[in-house]
Structures are given as structure tokens and as C-alpha cells.
Amino acid sequence: EIVLTQSPGTLSLSPGERATLSCRASQSVSSSYLAWYQQKPGQAPRLLIYGASSRATGIPDRFSGSGSGTDFTLTISRLEPEDFAVYYCQQYGSSHTFGQGTKLEIK
Amino acid sequence: QVQLQESGPGLVKPSQTLSLTCTVSGGSISSGGYYWSWIRQHPGKGLEWIGYIYYSGSTYYNPSLKSRVTISVDTSKNQFSLKLSSVTAADTAVYYCARGAMVRAFYFDYWGQGTLVTVSS
């Protein structure tokens, strides 16, 4: 099973700042099969990025994804108040696994 | 716009079978191309993929849960269902149904709101 490790566990930033979230895989993941989700309290996760770098429908262009192999990154260029949430990466290899999440909180 | 809605008991006794149904609207399960999925989230924790089913009935399960999981589909009702047997308190979680899309990538693009299932006597 491929284990995804997200860092940092918690990221404290202010609106307008840039956020960089990391997702590291225990073995190589096809870029096609790496996705990112946003989850707010009491809500279901929302798809942000698929195929490592493609934005899902309706996702603002301040969200971007990059990476390959075992290292992937979600970047939010300028944080808006509604961006403070928990973010998960997810991979599909022989099975599906999610990272443990990064909580993005207001500083 | 595809919508998914989970339904089922919110309380299940230990050793019994958890049963949930997901009703899909705004799209047909029979149209193919998607993997109808169950994902759970333990309280305050991360996400765990349980398994999914294709409209043809082919199923794929998380190896860690495979011995206890059955996912089925009823295309006439546009529903798919989850059964998890021999539950314990460790199965207490919010259960989500979701649509898995595999088009040059794999991702879960539509999710239900989730339903909390508590395992307790």
C-alpha cells in the first residue's frame, strides 16, 4: 500500500499570503493518479486538483498543483478567507489512499 | 448536476451489519464510465477508501476491509449500497458515497453529504 505523508500538519498563514502544501508518497505515483481535496468542517471533501496539476471545474486559478514521482505540491497563490480548511492528497495505485491532511488555519 | 445522498441507520450494534444506500440523481449509474464509491472518515481523522462498484457489477475493495465489505448496485433505482459486517466501535465514522471518475486520471468528483454511523450497544 502506498502511504501518503502530508506536511506540515498545520499551516498558519494570513489572508493574502501564499500557501505551499506538500504530499510525499512512500513509492512512486503516476501523476495521473494524484488528486487534492479541500474539506471544511461538517462538509464533504471537494475536489480541487486531479492528475496532479489539472484544476477541477469551478476551482479558482489561485489553486495549482505540481509534482511527480513521490513529491507533490498544492499551492494557493493568495489566500482568501474561504480557503482556510483541511486539505488532503489522494493517490490511486493498486488501491486508493489519502494523506492524513494539512490543516490551513488563519494566523 | 450529479447529486448523491446517503441513507441508512445511524446506530448499529456491535457484531451486526452496517447497511447504507446511496441514491444518485442528475445522472444515471448505468451510463458507465464511473466507479460508485464508499469512503469513510473516522471522527476527527482522515479519509479511508472502502471500495467501489462499476455499473456492470464489478467491485473493488480496500484490502484491509475486503473480508467484511459488500458493495452492490441497483441500476433500476439508480442506487448503490454498502454492507459492512461484524462491526465494532472502530467502524464508527462518517460514511460518504462518491463518484469516482477515471478519464486519463482517477479522482472522486461528486460526494454525498455524508452520514454518521455510530457502533454502540
PDB file of N, CA, C and O in Angstrom, chain A residues 21-50:
ATOM      1  N   LEU A  21       1.606  23.391   0.286  1.00  0.00           N
ATOM      2  CA  LEU A  21       1.311  22.159   0.999  1.00  0.00           C
ATOM      3  C   LEU A  21       1.996  21.012   0.274  1.00  0.00           C
ATOM      4  O   LEU A  21       1.944  20.923  -0.960  1.00  0.00           O
ATOM      5  N   SER A  22       2.584  20.110   1.056  1.00  0.00           N
ATOM      6  CA  SER A  22       3.359  19.018   0.486  1.00  0.00           C
ATOM      7  C   SER A  22       2.689  17.670   0.709  1.00  0.00           C
ATOM      8  O   SER A  22       2.041  17.443   1.737  1.00  0.00           O
ATOM      9  N   CYS A  23       2.860  16.785  -0.255  1.00  0.00           N
ATOM     10  CA  CYS A  23       2.360  15.418  -0.185  1.00  0.00           C
ATOM     11  C   CYS A  23       3.465  14.512  -0.707  1.00  0.00           C
ATOM     12  O   CYS A  23       3.861  14.628  -1.881  1.00  0.00           O
ATOM     13  N   ARG A  24       3.973  13.658   0.143  1.00  0.00           N
ATOM     14  CA  ARG A  24       5.063  12.756  -0.237  1.00  0.00           C
ATOM     15  C   ARG A  24       4.577  11.314  -0.182  1.00  0.00           C
ATOM     16  O   ARG A  24       3.977  10.892   0.812  1.00  0.00           O
ATOM     17  N   ALA A  25       4.853  10.570  -1.236  1.00  0.00           N
ATOM     18  CA  ALA A  25       4.417   9.182  -1.339  1.00  0.00           C
ATOM     19  C   ALA A  25       5.537   8.219  -0.984  1.00  0.00           C
ATOM     20  O   ALA A  25       6.721   8.496  -1.239  1.00  0.00           O
ATOM     21  N   SER A  26       5.172   7.076  -0.408  1.00  0.00           N
ATOM     22  CA  SER A  26       6.163   6.078   0.011  1.00  0.00           C
ATOM     23  C   SER A  26       6.779   5.356  -1.188  1.00  0.00           C
ATOM     24  O   SER A  26       7.832   4.734  -1.062  1.00  0.00           O
ATOM     25  N   GLN A  27       6.134   5.428  -2.335  1.00  0.00           N
ATOM     26  CA  GLN A  27       6.697   4.931  -3.586  1.00  0.00           C
ATOM     27  C   GLN A  27       6.104   5.749  -4.717  1.00  0.00           C
ATOM     28  O   GLN A  27       5.134   6.476  -4.530  1.00  0.00           O
ATOM     29  N   SER A  28       6.691   5.620  -5.877  1.00  0.00           N
ATOM     30  CA  SER A  28       6.314   6.479  -6.983  1.00  0.00           C
ATOM     31  C   SER A  28       4.834   6.336  -7.352  1.00  0.00           C
ATOM     32  O   SER A  28       4.283   5.231  -7.392  1.00  0.00           O
ATOM     33  N   VAL A  29       4.209   7.480  -7.607  1.00  0.00           N
ATOM     34  CA  VAL A  29       2.804   7.549  -8.003  1.00  0.00           C
ATOM     35  C   VAL A  29       2.726   8.149  -9.399  1.00  0.00           C
ATOM     36  O   VAL A  29       3.392   9.153  -9.686  1.00  0.00           O
ATOM     37  N   SER A  30       1.927   7.575 -10.246  1.00  0.00           N
ATOM     38  CA  SER A  30       1.690   8.190 -11.542  1.00  0.00           C
ATOM     39  C   SER A  30       1.019   9.544 -11.341  1.00  0.00           C
ATOM     40  O   SER A  30       0.057   9.664 -10.585  1.00  0.00           O
ATOM     41  N   SER A  31       1.509  10.558 -12.023  1.00  0.00           N
ATOM     42  CA  SER A  31       0.919  11.894 -11.877  1.00  0.00           C
ATOM     43  C   SER A  31      -0.566  11.895 -12.223  1.00  0.00           C
ATOM     44  O   SER A  31      -1.336  12.688 -11.685  1.00  0.00           O
ATOM     45  N   SER A  32      -0.945  10.979 -13.097  1.00  0.00           N
ATOM     46  CA  SER A  32      -2.357  10.911 -13.483  1.00  0.00           C
ATOM     47  C   SER A  32      -3.254  10.577 -12.304  1.00  0.00           C
ATOM     48  O   SER A  32      -4.448  10.850 -12.325  1.00  0.00           O
ATOM     49  N   TYR A  33      -2.668   9.978 -11.298  1.00  0.00           N
ATOM     50  CA  TYR A  33      -3.476   9.416 -10.224  1.00  0.00           C
ATOM     51  C   TYR A  33      -3.248  10.101  -8.889  1.00  0.00           C
ATOM     52  O   TYR A  33      -3.381   9.493  -7.835  1.00  0.00           O
ATOM     53  N   LEU A  34      -2.920  11.394  -8.933  1.00  0.00           N
ATOM     54  CA  LEU A  34      -2.747  12.163  -7.707  1.00  0.00           C
ATOM     55  C   LEU A  34      -3.748  13.309  -7.720  1.00  0.00           C
ATOM     56  O   LEU A  34      -3.820  14.090  -8.673  1.00  0.00           O
ATOM     57  N   ALA A  35      -4.549  13.393  -6.657  1.00  0.00           N
ATOM     58  CA  ALA A  35      -5.582  14.420  -6.569  1.00  0.00           C
ATOM     59  C   ALA A  35      -5.499  15.133  -5.225  1.00  0.00           C
ATOM     60  O   ALA A  35      -4.929  14.608  -4.259  1.00  0.00           O
ATOM     61  N   TRP A  36      -6.092  16.307  -5.181  1.00  0.00           N
ATOM     62  CA  TRP A  36      -6.154  17.113  -3.957  1.00  0.00           C
ATOM     63  C   TRP A  36      -7.603  17.489  -3.681  1.00  0.00           C
ATOM     64  O   TRP A  36      -8.362  17.810  -4.606  1.00  0.00           O
ATOM     65  N   TYR A  37      -7.960  17.496  -2.390  1.00  0.00           N
ATOM     66  CA  TYR A  37      -9.308  17.831  -1.950  1.00  0.00           C
ATOM     67  C   TYR A  37      -9.235  18.855  -0.829  1.00  0.00           C
ATOM     68  O   TYR A  37      -8.284  18.882  -0.057  1.00  0.00           O
ATOM     69  N   GLN A  38     -10.287  19.643  -0.726  1.00  0.00           N
ATOM     70  CA  GLN A  38     -10.468  20.601   0.363  1.00  0.00           C
ATOM     71  C   GLN A  38     -11.670  20.160   1.181  1.00  0.00           C
ATOM     72  O   GLN A  38     -12.703  19.792   0.607  1.00  0.00           O
ATOM     73  N   GLN A  39     -11.538  20.190   2.494  1.00  0.00           N
ATOM     74  CA  GLN A  39     -12.682  19.858   3.345  1.00  0.00           C
ATOM     75  C   GLN A  39     -12.858  20.899   4.432  1.00  0.00           C
ATOM     76  O   GLN A  39     -11.920  21.209   5.173  1.00  0.00           O
ATOM     77  N   LYS A  40     -14.058  21.429   4.517  1.00  0.00           N
ATOM     78  CA  LYS A  40     -14.423  22.358   5.574  1.00  0.00           C
ATOM     79  C   LYS A  40     -15.240  21.631   6.614  1.00  0.00           C
ATOM     80  O   LYS A  40     -15.854  20.595   6.311  1.00  0.00           O
ATOM     81  N   PRO A  41     -15.265  22.131   7.854  1.00  0.00           N
ATOM     82  CA  PRO A  41     -15.976  21.431   8.931  1.00  0.00           C
ATOM     83  C   PRO A  41     -17.426  21.121   8.581  1.00  0.00           C
ATOM     84  O   PRO A  41     -18.154  21.992   8.095  1.00  0.00           O
ATOM     85  N   GLY A  42     -17.815  19.883   8.822  1.00  0.00           N
ATOM     86  CA  GLY A  42     -19.191  19.476   8.582  1.00  0.00           C
ATOM     87  C   GLY A  42     -19.551  19.278   7.123  1.00  0.00           C
ATOM     88  O   GLY A  42     -20.724  19.047   6.808  1.00  0.00           O
ATOM     89  N   GLN A  43     -18.566  19.366   6.236  1.00  0.00           N
ATOM     90  CA  GLN A  43     -18.830  19.216   4.805  1.00  0.00           C
ATOM     91  C   GLN A  43     -18.056  18.035   4.231  1.00  0.00           C
ATOM     92  O   GLN A  43     -17.068  17.577   4.806  1.00  0.00           O
ATOM     93  N   ALA A  44     -18.527  17.572   3.090  1.00  0.00           N
ATOM     94  CA  ALA A  44     -17.801  16.546   2.355  1.00  0.00           C
ATOM     95  C   ALA A  44     -16.570  17.161   1.700  1.00  0.00           C
ATOM     96  O   ALA A  44     -16.525  18.375   1.446  1.00  0.00           O
ATOM     97  N   PRO A  45     -15.576  16.361   1.417  1.00  0.00           N
ATOM     98  CA  PRO A  45     -14.433  16.883   0.661  1.00  0.00           C
ATOM     99  C   PRO A  45     -14.873  17.384  -0.713  1.00  0.00           C
ATOM    100  O   PRO A  45     -15.848  16.908  -1.283  1.00  0.00           O
ATOM    101  N   ARG A  46     -14.124  18.357  -1.220  1.00  0.00           N
ATOM    102  CA  ARG A  46     -14.374  18.908  -2.549  1.00  0.00           C
ATOM    103  C   ARG A  46     -13.121  18.723  -3.391  1.00  0.00           C
ATOM    104  O   ARG A  46     -12.015  19.079  -2.954  1.00  0.00           O
ATOM    105  N   LEU A  47     -13.292  18.213  -4.587  1.00  0.00           N
ATOM    106  CA  LEU A  47     -12.160  18.002  -5.487  1.00  0.00           C
ATOM    107  C   LEU A  47     -11.610  19.340  -5.951  1.00  0.00           C
ATOM    108  O   LEU A  47     -12.353  20.196  -6.439  1.00  0.00           O
ATOM    109  N   LEU A  48     -10.296  19.521  -5.795  1.00  0.00           N
ATOM    110  CA  LEU A  48      -9.623  20.728  -6.258  1.00  0.00           C
ATOM    111  C   LEU A  48      -8.794  20.470  -7.515  1.00  0.00           C
ATOM    112  O   LEU A  48      -8.883  21.183  -8.511  1.00  0.00           O
ATOM    113  N   ILE A  49      -7.936  19.457  -7.412  1.00  0.00           N
ATOM    114  CA  ILE A  49      -6.925  19.164  -8.423  1.00  0.00           C
ATOM    115  C   ILE A  49      -6.940  17.672  -8.731  1.00  0.00           C
ATOM    116  O   ILE A  49      -7.040  16.856  -7.817  1.00  0.00           O
ATOM    117  N   TYR A  50      -6.846  17.323 -10.003  1.00  0.00           N
ATOM    118  CA  TYR A  50      -6.686  15.922 -10.389  1.00  0.00           C
ATOM    119  C   TYR A  50      -5.548  15.818 -11.396  1.00  0.00           C
ATOM    120  O   TYR A  50      -5.137  16.838 -11.982  1.00  0.00           O
TER     121      TYR A  50
END
